[in-house]
């Protein structure tokens, strides 16, 4: 990217980025003085992901085989990527720009189609899913390139568009292919999307997006990720409540329901313990690392919640004497992924890696082979108990640190 464009993006409001300000005194970049609150349009956009998360958890529970879990993971990662890329758009650019608002509205339409296609994505709706996913990314890129060209700040979007065209070929090919070939093609497309972002979307002869583009974040960025995490927890409570209400009452189901609600509360406590510190660090002390890694770290958080939700559905609808290994992956693996995701944030931004959490996670993972011999309700109780023990030790640890300081 040319030095002029890089300077425009690095402008911090102190007089730098002169080239961009000659084209437009305000420019397309989000202003440092902008509100940290999400706009109403952004919140409306997030609501659609409750439907997506609910569909994904239902689909995971509907086919709890190894193949089924793998297929639904592909769909989950694709759906998550649409949210993450859109959030970067509203963080990098002024959310009041008509082009940015149009991008969000267009993404809402695309996400609605993705939600509709999810149940049949590996059946008759594979092409609908692929076209919706590719279409929203291409529409976003073209819209922003046209809108940002007068500001000479469009080259970032050209890089993203280039790579979404490359991966889009595999997405569409997978949608047209037989289901037996579809997973492989879509895994390849996902790999391109995730790896291209990791290496900053390099274009032939132009190189990757400069690191300066990731060097300034607002509190808004951390708030947006907090909001989607809370919405995911909302999906867990919603799915749990609806599943319990739609099945005949039994004491075992009542215990499983109580354990699931307690799990949601414990997830919230684990997530909220140091959330203010994390948001502050992401914006003011480690913006480069936060912008670069947040999409990947939160993949674990969101996947963990959705897997837990699917596990709850299985336990509430099915009564078995033992627990299949794939059920254990959902019931136990969900909390493990959630906690690992949160620990990654704390390690990267606060340089904290609590040994007590590692010990609790090791205990839960080590016990997993034995859990297959237990009733699913008992497995749920074990997972919830470990989360409770982890939360108590977290609170003690933070209180001891506060007293010591």
mmCIF file of C-alpha atoms in Angstrom:
data_model
loop_
_atom_site.group_PDB
_atom_site.id
_atom_site.type_symbol
_atom_site.label_atom_id
_atom_site.label_comp_id
_atom_site.label_asym_id
_atom_site.label_seq_id
_atom_site.Cartn_x
_atom_site.Cartn_y
_atom_site.Cartn_z
ATOM 1 C CA UNK A 1 0.000 0.000 0.000
ATOM 2 C CA UNK A 2 1.237 3.431 -0.817
ATOM 3 C CA UNK A 3 2.677 5.643 1.895
ATOM 4 C CA UNK A 4 -0.130 8.155 1.288
ATOM 5 C CA UNK A 5 -2.834 5.623 2.082
ATOM 6 C CA UNK A 6 -0.946 4.188 5.063
ATOM 7 C CA UNK A 7 -0.548 7.696 6.463
ATOM 8 C CA UNK A 8 -4.235 8.345 5.986
ATOM 9 C CA UNK A 9 -5.142 5.250 7.977
ATOM 10 C CA UNK A 10 -2.633 5.971 10.722
ATOM 11 C CA UNK A 11 -4.107 9.428 11.295
ATOM 12 C CA UNK A 12 -4.846 9.853 14.995
ATOM 13 C CA UNK A 13 -6.514 13.219 14.743
ATOM 14 C CA UNK A 14 -3.382 15.163 15.619
ATOM 15 C CA UNK A 15 -2.619 16.448 12.146
ATOM 16 C CA UNK A 16 -1.334 13.261 10.505
ATOM 17 C CA UNK A 17 -3.061 11.701 7.536
ATOM 18 C CA UNK A 18 -2.909 14.972 5.614
ATOM 19 C CA UNK A 19 -3.574 13.271 2.281
ATOM 20 C CA UNK A 20 -6.895 11.938 3.442
ATOM 21 C CA UNK A 21 -8.029 15.167 5.086
ATOM 22 C CA UNK A 22 -7.451 17.055 1.812
ATOM 23 C CA UNK A 23 -10.036 14.811 0.187
ATOM 24 C CA UNK A 24 -12.516 15.062 3.051
ATOM 25 C CA UNK A 25 -12.040 17.002 6.320
ATOM 26 C CA UNK A 26 -13.754 14.255 8.288
ATOM 27 C CA UNK A 27 -12.705 11.138 6.399
ATOM 28 C CA UNK A 28 -14.198 7.649 6.652
ATOM 29 C CA UNK A 29 -12.282 6.484 9.749
ATOM 30 C CA UNK A 30 -14.087 6.084 13.067
ATOM 31 C CA UNK A 31 -13.348 9.182 15.129
ATOM 32 C CA UNK A 32 -11.556 8.864 18.499
ATOM 33 C CA UNK A 33 -14.386 10.910 20.009
ATOM 34 C CA UNK A 34 -17.087 8.538 18.720
ATOM 35 C CA UNK A 35 -19.384 6.912 21.233
ATOM 36 C CA UNK A 36 -18.275 3.523 22.542
ATOM 37 C CA UNK A 37 -21.877 2.368 22.417
ATOM 38 C CA UNK A 38 -23.052 0.240 19.554
ATOM 39 C CA UNK A 39 -25.532 1.916 17.236
ATOM 40 C CA UNK A 40 -29.114 0.687 17.187
ATOM 41 C CA UNK A 41 -28.431 -0.783 13.739
ATOM 42 C CA UNK A 42 -25.500 -2.793 15.115
ATOM 43 C CA UNK A 43 -27.645 -4.132 17.952
ATOM 44 C CA UNK A 44 -30.376 -5.019 15.456
ATOM 45 C CA UNK A 45 -27.755 -6.860 13.417
ATOM 46 C CA UNK A 46 -26.663 -8.856 16.495
ATOM 47 C CA UNK A 47 -30.224 -10.001 17.164
ATOM 48 C CA UNK A 48 -30.158 -12.055 13.972
ATOM 49 C CA UNK A 49 -27.269 -14.049 15.377
ATOM 50 C CA UNK A 50 -29.474 -15.340 18.165
ATOM 51 C CA UNK A 51 -31.424 -17.138 15.415
ATOM 52 C CA UNK A 52 -28.182 -18.364 13.823
ATOM 53 C CA UNK A 53 -26.793 -19.644 17.137
ATOM 54 C CA UNK A 54 -30.101 -21.341 17.968
ATOM 55 C CA UNK A 55 -30.177 -23.043 14.567
ATOM 56 C CA UNK A 56 -26.609 -24.253 15.015
ATOM 57 C CA UNK A 57 -27.234 -25.714 18.473
ATOM 58 C CA UNK A 58 -30.392 -27.463 17.223
ATOM 59 C CA UNK A 59 -28.493 -28.898 14.256
ATOM 60 C CA UNK A 60 -25.659 -30.117 16.485
ATOM 61 C CA UNK A 61 -28.177 -31.906 18.691
ATOM 62 C CA UNK A 62 -30.053 -33.327 15.695
ATOM 63 C CA UNK A 63 -27.020 -35.247 14.398
ATOM 64 C CA UNK A 64 -24.616 -35.928 17.291
ATOM 65 C CA UNK A 65 -22.316 -38.149 15.233
ATOM 66 C CA UNK A 66 -18.679 -37.412 14.462
ATOM 67 C CA UNK A 67 -19.576 -36.536 10.887
ATOM 68 C CA UNK A 68 -22.489 -34.395 12.000
ATOM 69 C CA UNK A 69 -20.357 -32.508 14.512
ATOM 70 C CA UNK A 70 -17.721 -31.818 11.858
ATOM 71 C CA UNK A 71 -20.251 -30.530 9.341
ATOM 72 C CA UNK A 72 -21.938 -28.236 11.864
ATOM 73 C CA UNK A 73 -18.563 -26.897 12.989
ATOM 74 C CA UNK A 74 -17.902 -25.780 9.399
ATOM 75 C CA UNK A 75 -21.240 -23.940 9.343
ATOM 76 C CA UNK A 76 -20.599 -22.394 12.755
ATOM 77 C CA UNK A 77 -17.169 -21.074 11.743
ATOM 78 C CA UNK A 78 -18.596 -19.588 8.564
ATOM 79 C CA UNK A 79 -21.461 -17.872 10.397
ATOM 80 C CA UNK A 80 -19.061 -16.516 13.017
ATOM 81 C CA UNK A 81 -16.744 -15.081 10.363
ATOM 82 C CA UNK A 82 -19.539 -12.966 8.874
ATOM 83 C CA UNK A 83 -20.106 -11.349 12.276
ATOM 84 C CA UNK A 84 -16.418 -10.778 12.948
ATOM 85 C CA UNK A 85 -15.658 -9.162 9.586
ATOM 86 C CA UNK A 86 -18.731 -6.932 9.858
ATOM 87 C CA UNK A 87 -17.700 -5.765 13.330
ATOM 88 C CA UNK A 88 -14.283 -4.809 11.996
ATOM 89 C CA UNK A 89 -16.042 -2.719 9.366
ATOM 90 C CA UNK A 90 -18.022 -0.748 11.935
ATOM 91 C CA UNK A 91 -14.885 -0.351 14.058
ATOM 92 C CA UNK A 92 -12.564 0.848 11.298
ATOM 93 C CA UNK A 93 -15.079 3.154 9.602
ATOM 94 C CA UNK A 94 -17.480 5.794 10.848
ATOM 95 C CA UNK A 95 -20.736 3.889 11.554
ATOM 96 C CA UNK A 96 -22.734 6.966 10.530
ATOM 97 C CA UNK A 97 -21.531 6.713 6.931
ATOM 98 C CA UNK A 98 -24.372 5.659 4.656
ATOM 99 C CA UNK A 99 -22.151 3.080 2.976
ATOM 100 C CA UNK A 100 -21.331 1.434 6.312
ATOM 101 C CA UNK A 101 -24.992 1.399 7.316
ATOM 102 C CA UNK A 102 -25.848 -0.103 3.944
ATOM 103 C CA UNK A 103 -23.231 -2.805 4.506
ATOM 104 C CA UNK A 104 -24.763 -3.716 7.864
ATOM 105 C CA UNK A 105 -28.276 -3.853 6.388
ATOM 106 C CA UNK A 106 -27.051 -5.997 3.507
ATOM 107 C CA UNK A 107 -25.306 -8.328 5.946
ATOM 108 C CA UNK A 108 -28.530 -8.675 7.947
ATOM 109 C CA UNK A 109 -30.243 -9.936 4.787
ATOM 110 C CA UNK A 110 -27.380 -12.336 4.088
ATOM 111 C CA UNK A 111 -27.345 -13.649 7.654
ATOM 112 C CA UNK A 112 -31.116 -14.212 7.491
ATOM 113 C CA UNK A 113 -30.607 -16.390 4.424
ATOM 114 C CA UNK A 114 -27.753 -18.238 6.149
ATOM 115 C CA UNK A 115 -30.034 -18.966 9.132
ATOM 116 C CA UNK A 116 -32.746 -20.273 6.798
ATOM 117 C CA UNK A 117 -30.249 -22.448 4.905
ATOM 118 C CA UNK A 118 -28.533 -23.967 7.955
ATOM 119 C CA UNK A 119 -30.883 -26.964 8.458
ATOM 120 C CA UNK A 120 -30.421 -28.071 4.844
ATOM 121 C CA UNK A 121 -26.910 -26.810 4.214
ATOM 122 C CA UNK A 122 -25.737 -30.392 3.673
ATOM 123 C CA UNK A 123 -28.876 -31.229 1.748
ATOM 124 C CA UNK A 124 -30.922 -29.241 -0.746
ATOM 125 C CA UNK A 125 -29.997 -25.796 0.602
ATOM 126 C CA UNK A 126 -26.244 -26.011 0.201
ATOM 127 C CA UNK A 127 -26.170 -23.575 -2.704
ATOM 128 C CA UNK A 128 -28.387 -21.097 -0.828
ATOM 129 C CA UNK A 129 -25.991 -21.167 2.117
ATOM 130 C CA UNK A 130 -22.947 -20.675 -0.130
ATOM 131 C CA UNK A 131 -24.520 -17.882 -2.187
ATOM 132 C CA UNK A 132 -25.676 -16.051 0.963
ATOM 133 C CA UNK A 133 -22.238 -16.311 2.580
ATOM 134 C CA UNK A 134 -20.266 -15.300 -0.505
ATOM 135 C CA UNK A 135 -22.794 -12.697 -1.592
ATOM 136 C CA UNK A 136 -22.727 -10.700 1.638
ATOM 137 C CA UNK A 137 -18.904 -10.571 1.624
ATOM 138 C CA UNK A 138 -18.721 -9.509 -2.033
ATOM 139 C CA UNK A 139 -21.486 -6.936 -1.602
ATOM 140 C CA UNK A 140 -19.694 -5.454 1.414
ATOM 141 C CA UNK A 141 -16.395 -5.226 -0.440
ATOM 142 C CA UNK A 142 -17.831 -3.617 -3.574
ATOM 143 C CA UNK A 143 -19.928 -1.136 -1.594
ATOM 144 C CA UNK A 144 -17.000 0.013 0.537
ATOM 145 C CA UNK A 145 -14.556 0.213 -2.363
ATOM 146 C CA UNK A 146 -16.922 2.517 -4.249
ATOM 147 C CA UNK A 147 -17.668 4.620 -1.171
ATOM 148 C CA UNK A 148 -14.062 4.896 0.042
ATOM 149 C CA UNK A 149 -12.364 5.544 -3.293
ATOM 150 C CA UNK A 150 -12.820 9.345 -3.037
ATOM 151 C CA UNK A 151 -11.049 9.189 0.358
ATOM 152 C CA UNK A 152 -8.175 7.120 -1.082
ATOM 153 C CA UNK A 153 -8.764 4.587 1.710
ATOM 154 C CA UNK A 154 -10.204 1.745 -0.351
ATOM 155 C CA UNK A 155 -7.161 -0.496 -0.740
ATOM 156 C CA UNK A 156 -7.871 -2.434 2.461
ATOM 157 C CA UNK A 157 -11.263 -3.450 1.101
ATOM 158 C CA UNK A 158 -9.745 -4.400 -2.256
ATOM 159 C CA UNK A 159 -7.515 -6.882 -0.441
ATOM 160 C CA UNK A 160 -10.441 -8.392 1.471
ATOM 161 C CA UNK A 161 -12.529 -8.595 -1.698
ATOM 162 C CA UNK A 162 -9.710 -10.367 -3.559
ATOM 163 C CA UNK A 163 -9.520 -13.144 -0.965
ATOM 164 C CA UNK A 164 -13.287 -13.524 -0.590
ATOM 165 C CA UNK A 165 -13.493 -14.000 -4.364
ATOM 166 C CA UNK A 166 -10.827 -16.725 -4.109
ATOM 167 C CA UNK A 167 -12.588 -18.539 -1.262
ATOM 168 C CA UNK A 168 -15.970 -17.870 -2.881
ATOM 169 C CA UNK A 169 -15.082 -20.190 -5.752
ATOM 170 C CA UNK A 170 -14.787 -23.081 -3.292
ATOM 171 C CA UNK A 171 -17.908 -22.043 -1.371
ATOM 172 C CA UNK A 172 -20.041 -22.019 -4.531
ATOM 173 C CA UNK A 173 -18.437 -25.213 -5.827
ATOM 174 C CA UNK A 174 -19.281 -26.874 -2.512
ATOM 175 C CA UNK A 175 -22.865 -25.670 -2.734
ATOM 176 C CA UNK A 176 -23.166 -27.258 -6.178
ATOM 177 C CA UNK A 177 -21.313 -30.467 -5.277
ATOM 178 C CA UNK A 178 -22.673 -33.676 -3.834
ATOM 179 C CA UNK A 179 -22.782 -33.705 0.006
ATOM 180 C CA UNK A 180 -19.877 -36.155 0.128
ATOM 181 C CA UNK A 181 -17.622 -33.559 -1.553
ATOM 182 C CA UNK A 182 -19.180 -30.510 0.064
ATOM 183 C CA UNK A 183 -17.415 -30.718 3.410
ATOM 184 C CA UNK A 184 -13.948 -30.881 1.864
ATOM 185 C CA UNK A 185 -14.584 -27.920 -0.443
ATOM 186 C CA UNK A 186 -16.047 -25.828 2.355
ATOM 187 C CA UNK A 187 -13.212 -26.678 4.739
ATOM 188 C CA UNK A 188 -10.807 -25.451 2.061
ATOM 189 C CA UNK A 189 -12.822 -22.237 1.665
ATOM 190 C CA UNK A 190 -12.849 -21.672 5.438
ATOM 191 C CA UNK A 191 -9.098 -22.219 5.592
ATOM 192 C CA UNK A 192 -8.608 -19.498 2.985
ATOM 193 C CA UNK A 193 -10.861 -17.060 4.874
ATOM 194 C CA UNK A 194 -9.214 -17.612 8.251
ATOM 195 C CA UNK A 195 -5.607 -17.838 7.021
ATOM 196 C CA UNK A 196 -5.951 -14.809 4.730
ATOM 197 C CA UNK A 197 -7.048 -12.743 7.721
ATOM 198 C CA UNK A 198 -4.172 -14.108 9.821
ATOM 199 C CA UNK A 199 -1.600 -12.974 7.237
ATOM 200 C CA UNK A 200 -3.409 -9.634 6.731
ATOM 201 C CA UNK A 201 -4.926 -10.264 3.307
ATOM 202 C CA UNK A 202 -1.848 -9.920 1.084
ATOM 203 C CA UNK A 203 -2.437 -9.102 -2.566
ATOM 204 C CA UNK A 204 -0.042 -10.008 -5.373
ATOM 205 C CA UNK A 205 2.502 -7.233 -5.940
ATOM 206 C CA UNK A 206 1.045 -5.151 -3.087
ATOM 207 C CA UNK A 207 1.701 -7.092 0.079
ATOM 208 C CA UNK A 208 -0.501 -7.356 3.186
ATOM 209 C CA UNK A 209 -2.500 -4.692 4.985
ATOM 210 C CA UNK A 210 -0.026 -2.552 6.957
ATOM 211 C CA UNK A 211 0.100 -3.174 10.678
ATOM 212 C CA UNK A 212 -0.768 0.491 11.293
ATOM 213 C CA UNK A 213 -4.326 -0.299 10.281
ATOM 214 C CA UNK A 214 -4.704 -2.366 13.437
ATOM 215 C CA UNK A 215 -2.976 0.113 15.735
ATOM 216 C CA UNK A 216 -5.969 2.133 16.876
ATOM 217 C CA UNK A 217 -9.104 0.786 18.486
ATOM 218 C CA UNK A 218 -11.913 2.366 20.450
ATOM 219 C CA UNK A 219 -13.753 1.030 23.483
ATOM 220 C CA UNK A 220 -16.476 0.198 20.973
ATOM 221 C CA UNK A 221 -14.441 -2.778 19.715
ATOM 222 C CA UNK A 222 -14.320 -4.533 23.083
ATOM 223 C CA UNK A 223 -17.952 -3.670 23.787
ATOM 224 C CA UNK A 224 -19.081 -5.307 20.549
ATOM 225 C CA UNK A 225 -17.365 -8.573 21.435
ATOM 226 C CA UNK A 226 -18.849 -8.449 24.920
ATOM 227 C CA UNK A 227 -22.307 -7.994 23.427
ATOM 228 C CA UNK A 228 -22.059 -11.015 21.152
ATOM 229 C CA UNK A 229 -20.783 -13.150 24.033
ATOM 230 C CA UNK A 230 -23.770 -12.144 26.162
ATOM 231 C CA UNK A 231 -26.145 -12.813 23.259
ATOM 232 C CA UNK A 232 -24.632 -16.285 22.895
ATOM 233 C CA UNK A 233 -25.331 -16.893 26.590
ATOM 234 C CA UNK A 234 -28.856 -15.652 25.965
ATOM 235 C CA UNK A 235 -29.241 -18.294 23.284
ATOM 236 C CA UNK A 236 -28.128 -20.938 25.803
ATOM 237 C CA UNK A 237 -30.816 -19.916 28.299
ATOM 238 C CA UNK A 238 -33.447 -19.585 25.559
ATOM 239 C CA UNK A 239 -32.738 -23.021 24.107
ATOM 240 C CA UNK A 240 -32.645 -24.593 27.564
ATOM 241 C CA UNK A 241 -35.963 -23.069 28.573
ATOM 242 C CA UNK A 242 -37.730 -24.012 25.343
ATOM 243 C CA UNK A 243 -36.368 -27.558 25.428
ATOM 244 C CA UNK A 244 -37.455 -28.104 29.037
ATOM 245 C CA UNK A 245 -40.883 -26.596 28.373
ATOM 246 C CA UNK A 246 -41.464 -28.841 25.345
ATOM 247 C CA UNK A 247 -40.661 -32.166 27.066
ATOM 248 C CA UNK A 248 -42.628 -34.131 29.694
ATOM 249 C CA UNK A 249 -41.593 -33.308 33.229
ATOM 250 C CA UNK A 250 -39.347 -35.778 35.039
ATOM 251 C CA UNK A 251 -37.064 -35.247 38.059
ATOM 252 C CA UNK A 252 -34.026 -36.024 35.885
ATOM 253 C CA UNK A 253 -34.999 -33.376 33.343
ATOM 254 C CA UNK A 254 -35.598 -30.878 36.136
ATOM 255 C CA UNK A 255 -32.090 -31.497 37.462
ATOM 256 C CA UNK A 256 -30.615 -31.161 33.956
ATOM 257 C CA UNK A 257 -32.527 -27.897 33.445
ATOM 258 C CA UNK A 258 -31.281 -26.470 36.749
ATOM 259 C CA UNK A 259 -27.709 -27.492 35.915
ATOM 260 C CA UNK A 260 -27.957 -25.827 32.488
ATOM 261 C CA UNK A 261 -29.247 -22.537 33.928
ATOM 262 C CA UNK A 262 -26.505 -22.637 36.549
ATOM 263 C CA UNK A 263 -23.963 -23.274 33.791
ATOM 264 C CA UNK A 264 -25.158 -20.144 31.968
ATOM 265 C CA UNK A 265 -24.757 -18.118 35.173
ATOM 266 C CA UNK A 266 -21.271 -19.534 35.750
ATOM 267 C CA UNK A 267 -20.286 -18.766 32.164
ATOM 268 C CA UNK A 268 -21.406 -15.190 32.751
ATOM 269 C CA UNK A 269 -19.433 -14.957 36.002
ATOM 270 C CA UNK A 270 -16.267 -16.356 34.415
ATOM 271 C CA UNK A 271 -16.665 -13.968 31.500
ATOM 272 C CA UNK A 272 -17.523 -10.881 33.572
ATOM 273 C CA UNK A 273 -14.837 -11.168 36.257
ATOM 274 C CA UNK A 274 -12.301 -8.921 34.510
ATOM 275 C CA UNK A 275 -14.274 -7.699 31.521
ATOM 276 C CA UNK A 276 -13.713 -3.981 32.192
ATOM 277 C CA UNK A 277 -9.948 -4.458 32.384
ATOM 278 C CA UNK A 278 -9.965 -6.439 29.168
ATOM 279 C CA UNK A 279 -11.976 -3.821 27.257
ATOM 280 C CA UNK A 280 -9.657 -1.066 28.476
ATOM 281 C CA UNK A 281 -6.511 -3.018 27.551
ATOM 282 C CA UNK A 282 -7.861 -3.905 24.115
ATOM 283 C CA UNK A 283 -8.500 -0.260 23.240
ATOM 284 C CA UNK A 284 -5.682 1.619 24.958
ATOM 285 C CA UNK A 285 -2.750 -0.709 25.580
ATOM 286 C CA UNK A 286 -2.868 -3.599 23.130
ATOM 287 C CA UNK A 287 -4.978 -2.472 20.147
ATOM 288 C CA UNK A 288 -2.828 -4.242 17.560
ATOM 289 C CA UNK A 289 -2.958 -7.584 19.339
ATOM 290 C CA UNK A 290 -6.676 -7.219 20.116
ATOM 291 C CA UNK A 291 -7.755 -6.373 16.569
ATOM 292 C CA UNK A 292 -5.608 -9.150 15.179
ATOM 293 C CA UNK A 293 -6.571 -11.964 17.553
ATOM 294 C CA UNK A 294 -10.088 -11.221 18.840
ATOM 295 C CA UNK A 295 -11.908 -13.026 15.985
ATOM 296 C CA UNK A 296 -9.956 -16.220 16.674
ATOM 297 C CA UNK A 297 -10.165 -16.074 20.480
ATOM 298 C CA UNK A 298 -13.919 -15.487 20.435
ATOM 299 C CA UNK A 299 -14.378 -18.365 18.025
ATOM 300 C CA UNK A 300 -13.666 -20.586 21.042
ATOM 301 C CA UNK A 301 -16.001 -18.641 23.339
ATOM 302 C CA UNK A 302 -18.966 -18.720 20.965
ATOM 303 C CA UNK A 303 -18.366 -22.319 19.863
ATOM 304 C CA UNK A 304 -18.190 -23.358 23.523
ATOM 305 C CA UNK A 305 -21.573 -21.814 24.311
ATOM 306 C CA UNK A 306 -23.274 -23.309 21.242
ATOM 307 C CA UNK A 307 -21.826 -26.768 21.948
ATOM 308 C CA UNK A 308 -23.035 -26.545 25.551
ATOM 309 C CA UNK A 309 -26.489 -25.541 24.331
ATOM 310 C CA UNK A 310 -26.610 -28.551 22.002
ATOM 311 C CA UNK A 311 -25.544 -30.823 24.849
ATOM 312 C CA UNK A 312 -28.363 -29.499 27.018
ATOM 313 C CA UNK A 313 -30.882 -30.246 24.262
ATOM 314 C CA UNK A 314 -29.668 -33.818 24.004
ATOM 315 C CA UNK A 315 -29.874 -34.397 27.756
ATOM 316 C CA UNK A 316 -33.365 -32.907 28.023
ATOM 317 C CA UNK A 317 -34.792 -34.849 25.079
ATOM 318 C CA UNK A 318 -33.075 -38.218 25.394
ATOM 319 C CA UNK A 319 -32.719 -40.586 28.332
ATOM 320 C CA UNK A 320 -29.813 -43.016 28.102
ATOM 321 C CA UNK A 321 -28.043 -45.149 30.669
ATOM 322 C CA UNK A 322 -24.610 -44.195 29.320
ATOM 323 C CA UNK A 323 -23.338 -41.152 27.458
ATOM 324 C CA UNK A 324 -21.979 -41.490 23.889
ATOM 325 C CA UNK A 325 -18.543 -40.001 23.311
ATOM 326 C CA UNK A 326 -19.931 -37.358 20.959
ATOM 327 C CA UNK A 327 -22.345 -36.246 23.690
ATOM 328 C CA UNK A 328 -19.438 -35.871 26.091
ATOM 329 C CA UNK A 329 -17.705 -33.714 23.468
ATOM 330 C CA UNK A 330 -20.677 -31.336 23.584
ATOM 331 C CA UNK A 331 -21.492 -31.441 27.304
ATOM 332 C CA UNK A 332 -17.870 -31.257 28.496
ATOM 333 C CA UNK A 333 -16.117 -29.827 25.450
ATOM 334 C CA UNK A 334 -18.415 -26.798 25.370
ATOM 335 C CA UNK A 335 -17.375 -25.478 28.805
ATOM 336 C CA UNK A 336 -13.725 -26.357 28.100
ATOM 337 C CA UNK A 337 -13.717 -24.305 24.883
ATOM 338 C CA UNK A 338 -15.482 -21.397 26.564
ATOM 339 C CA UNK A 339 -12.992 -21.220 29.420
ATOM 340 C CA UNK A 340 -9.970 -21.642 27.124
ATOM 341 C CA UNK A 341 -11.258 -18.791 24.970
ATOM 342 C CA UNK A 342 -11.642 -16.532 27.983
ATOM 343 C CA UNK A 343 -8.247 -17.534 29.335
ATOM 344 C CA UNK A 344 -6.681 -16.616 25.998
ATOM 345 C CA UNK A 345 -8.034 -13.078 26.318
ATOM 346 C CA UNK A 346 -6.716 -12.750 29.855
ATOM 347 C CA UNK A 347 -3.319 -14.133 28.907
ATOM 348 C CA UNK A 348 -2.876 -11.972 25.819
ATOM 349 C CA UNK A 349 -4.151 -8.723 27.343
ATOM 350 C CA UNK A 350 -3.512 -9.071 31.090
ATOM 351 C CA UNK A 351 -0.620 -11.544 31.033
ATOM 352 C CA UNK A 352 -2.528 -13.834 33.401
ATOM 353 C CA UNK A 353 -2.716 -17.628 33.193
ATOM 354 C CA UNK A 354 -4.294 -18.874 36.439
ATOM 355 C CA UNK A 355 -3.000 -22.281 37.470
ATOM 356 C CA UNK A 356 -6.260 -23.013 39.282
ATOM 357 C CA UNK A 357 -8.228 -22.799 36.022
ATOM 358 C CA UNK A 358 -5.733 -25.022 34.268
ATOM 359 C CA UNK A 359 -6.083 -27.570 37.063
ATOM 360 C CA UNK A 360 -9.888 -27.583 36.850
ATOM 361 C CA UNK A 361 -9.776 -27.958 33.061
ATOM 362 C CA UNK A 362 -7.248 -30.781 33.293
ATOM 363 C CA UNK A 363 -9.488 -32.563 35.802
ATOM 364 C CA UNK A 364 -12.532 -32.273 33.537
ATOM 365 C CA UNK A 365 -10.688 -33.441 30.415
ATOM 366 C CA UNK A 366 -9.018 -36.327 32.273
ATOM 367 C CA UNK A 367 -12.392 -37.499 33.581
ATOM 368 C CA UNK A 368 -14.005 -37.500 30.116
ATOM 369 C CA UNK A 369 -13.360 -41.192 29.307
ATOM 370 C CA UNK A 370 -14.991 -42.204 32.584
ATOM 371 C CA UNK A 371 -17.963 -39.912 31.953
ATOM 372 C CA UNK A 372 -19.069 -42.046 29.000
ATOM 373 C CA UNK A 373 -20.112 -44.684 31.536
ATOM 374 C CA UNK A 374 -22.462 -42.301 33.371
ATOM 375 C CA UNK A 375 -25.987 -41.124 32.702
ATOM 376 C CA UNK A 376 -26.013 -37.877 30.643
ATOM 377 C CA UNK A 377 -27.632 -35.979 33.518
ATOM 378 C CA UNK A 378 -24.743 -36.946 35.781
ATOM 379 C CA UNK A 379 -22.242 -35.816 33.127
ATOM 380 C CA UNK A 380 -23.999 -32.440 33.050
ATOM 381 C CA UNK A 381 -23.774 -32.195 36.836
ATOM 382 C CA UNK A 382 -20.045 -32.988 36.759
ATOM 383 C CA UNK A 383 -19.357 -30.300 34.142
ATOM 384 C CA UNK A 384 -21.389 -27.729 36.083
ATOM 385 C CA UNK A 385 -19.651 -28.628 39.340
ATOM 386 C CA UNK A 386 -16.225 -28.076 37.782
ATOM 387 C CA UNK A 387 -17.335 -24.671 36.509
ATOM 388 C CA UNK A 388 -18.602 -23.820 40.005
ATOM 389 C CA UNK A 389 -15.302 -24.841 41.584
ATOM 390 C CA UNK A 390 -13.414 -22.805 38.996
ATOM 391 C CA UNK A 391 -15.549 -19.723 39.679
ATOM 392 C CA UNK A 392 -15.049 -19.948 43.446
ATOM 393 C CA UNK A 393 -11.267 -20.258 43.110
ATOM 394 C CA UNK A 394 -11.261 -17.339 40.633
ATOM 395 C CA UNK A 395 -13.042 -15.105 43.137
ATOM 396 C CA UNK A 396 -10.676 -16.129 45.946
ATOM 397 C CA UNK A 397 -7.662 -15.503 43.727
ATOM 398 C CA UNK A 398 -8.784 -12.017 42.697
ATOM 399 C CA UNK A 399 -9.711 -11.073 46.271
ATOM 400 C CA UNK A 400 -6.304 -12.235 47.521
ATOM 401 C CA UNK A 401 -4.606 -10.182 44.815
ATOM 402 C CA UNK A 402 -6.649 -7.095 45.731
ATOM 403 C CA UNK A 403 -5.772 -7.459 49.416
ATOM 404 C CA UNK A 404 -2.092 -7.956 48.617
ATOM 405 C CA UNK A 405 -2.001 -4.775 46.589
#
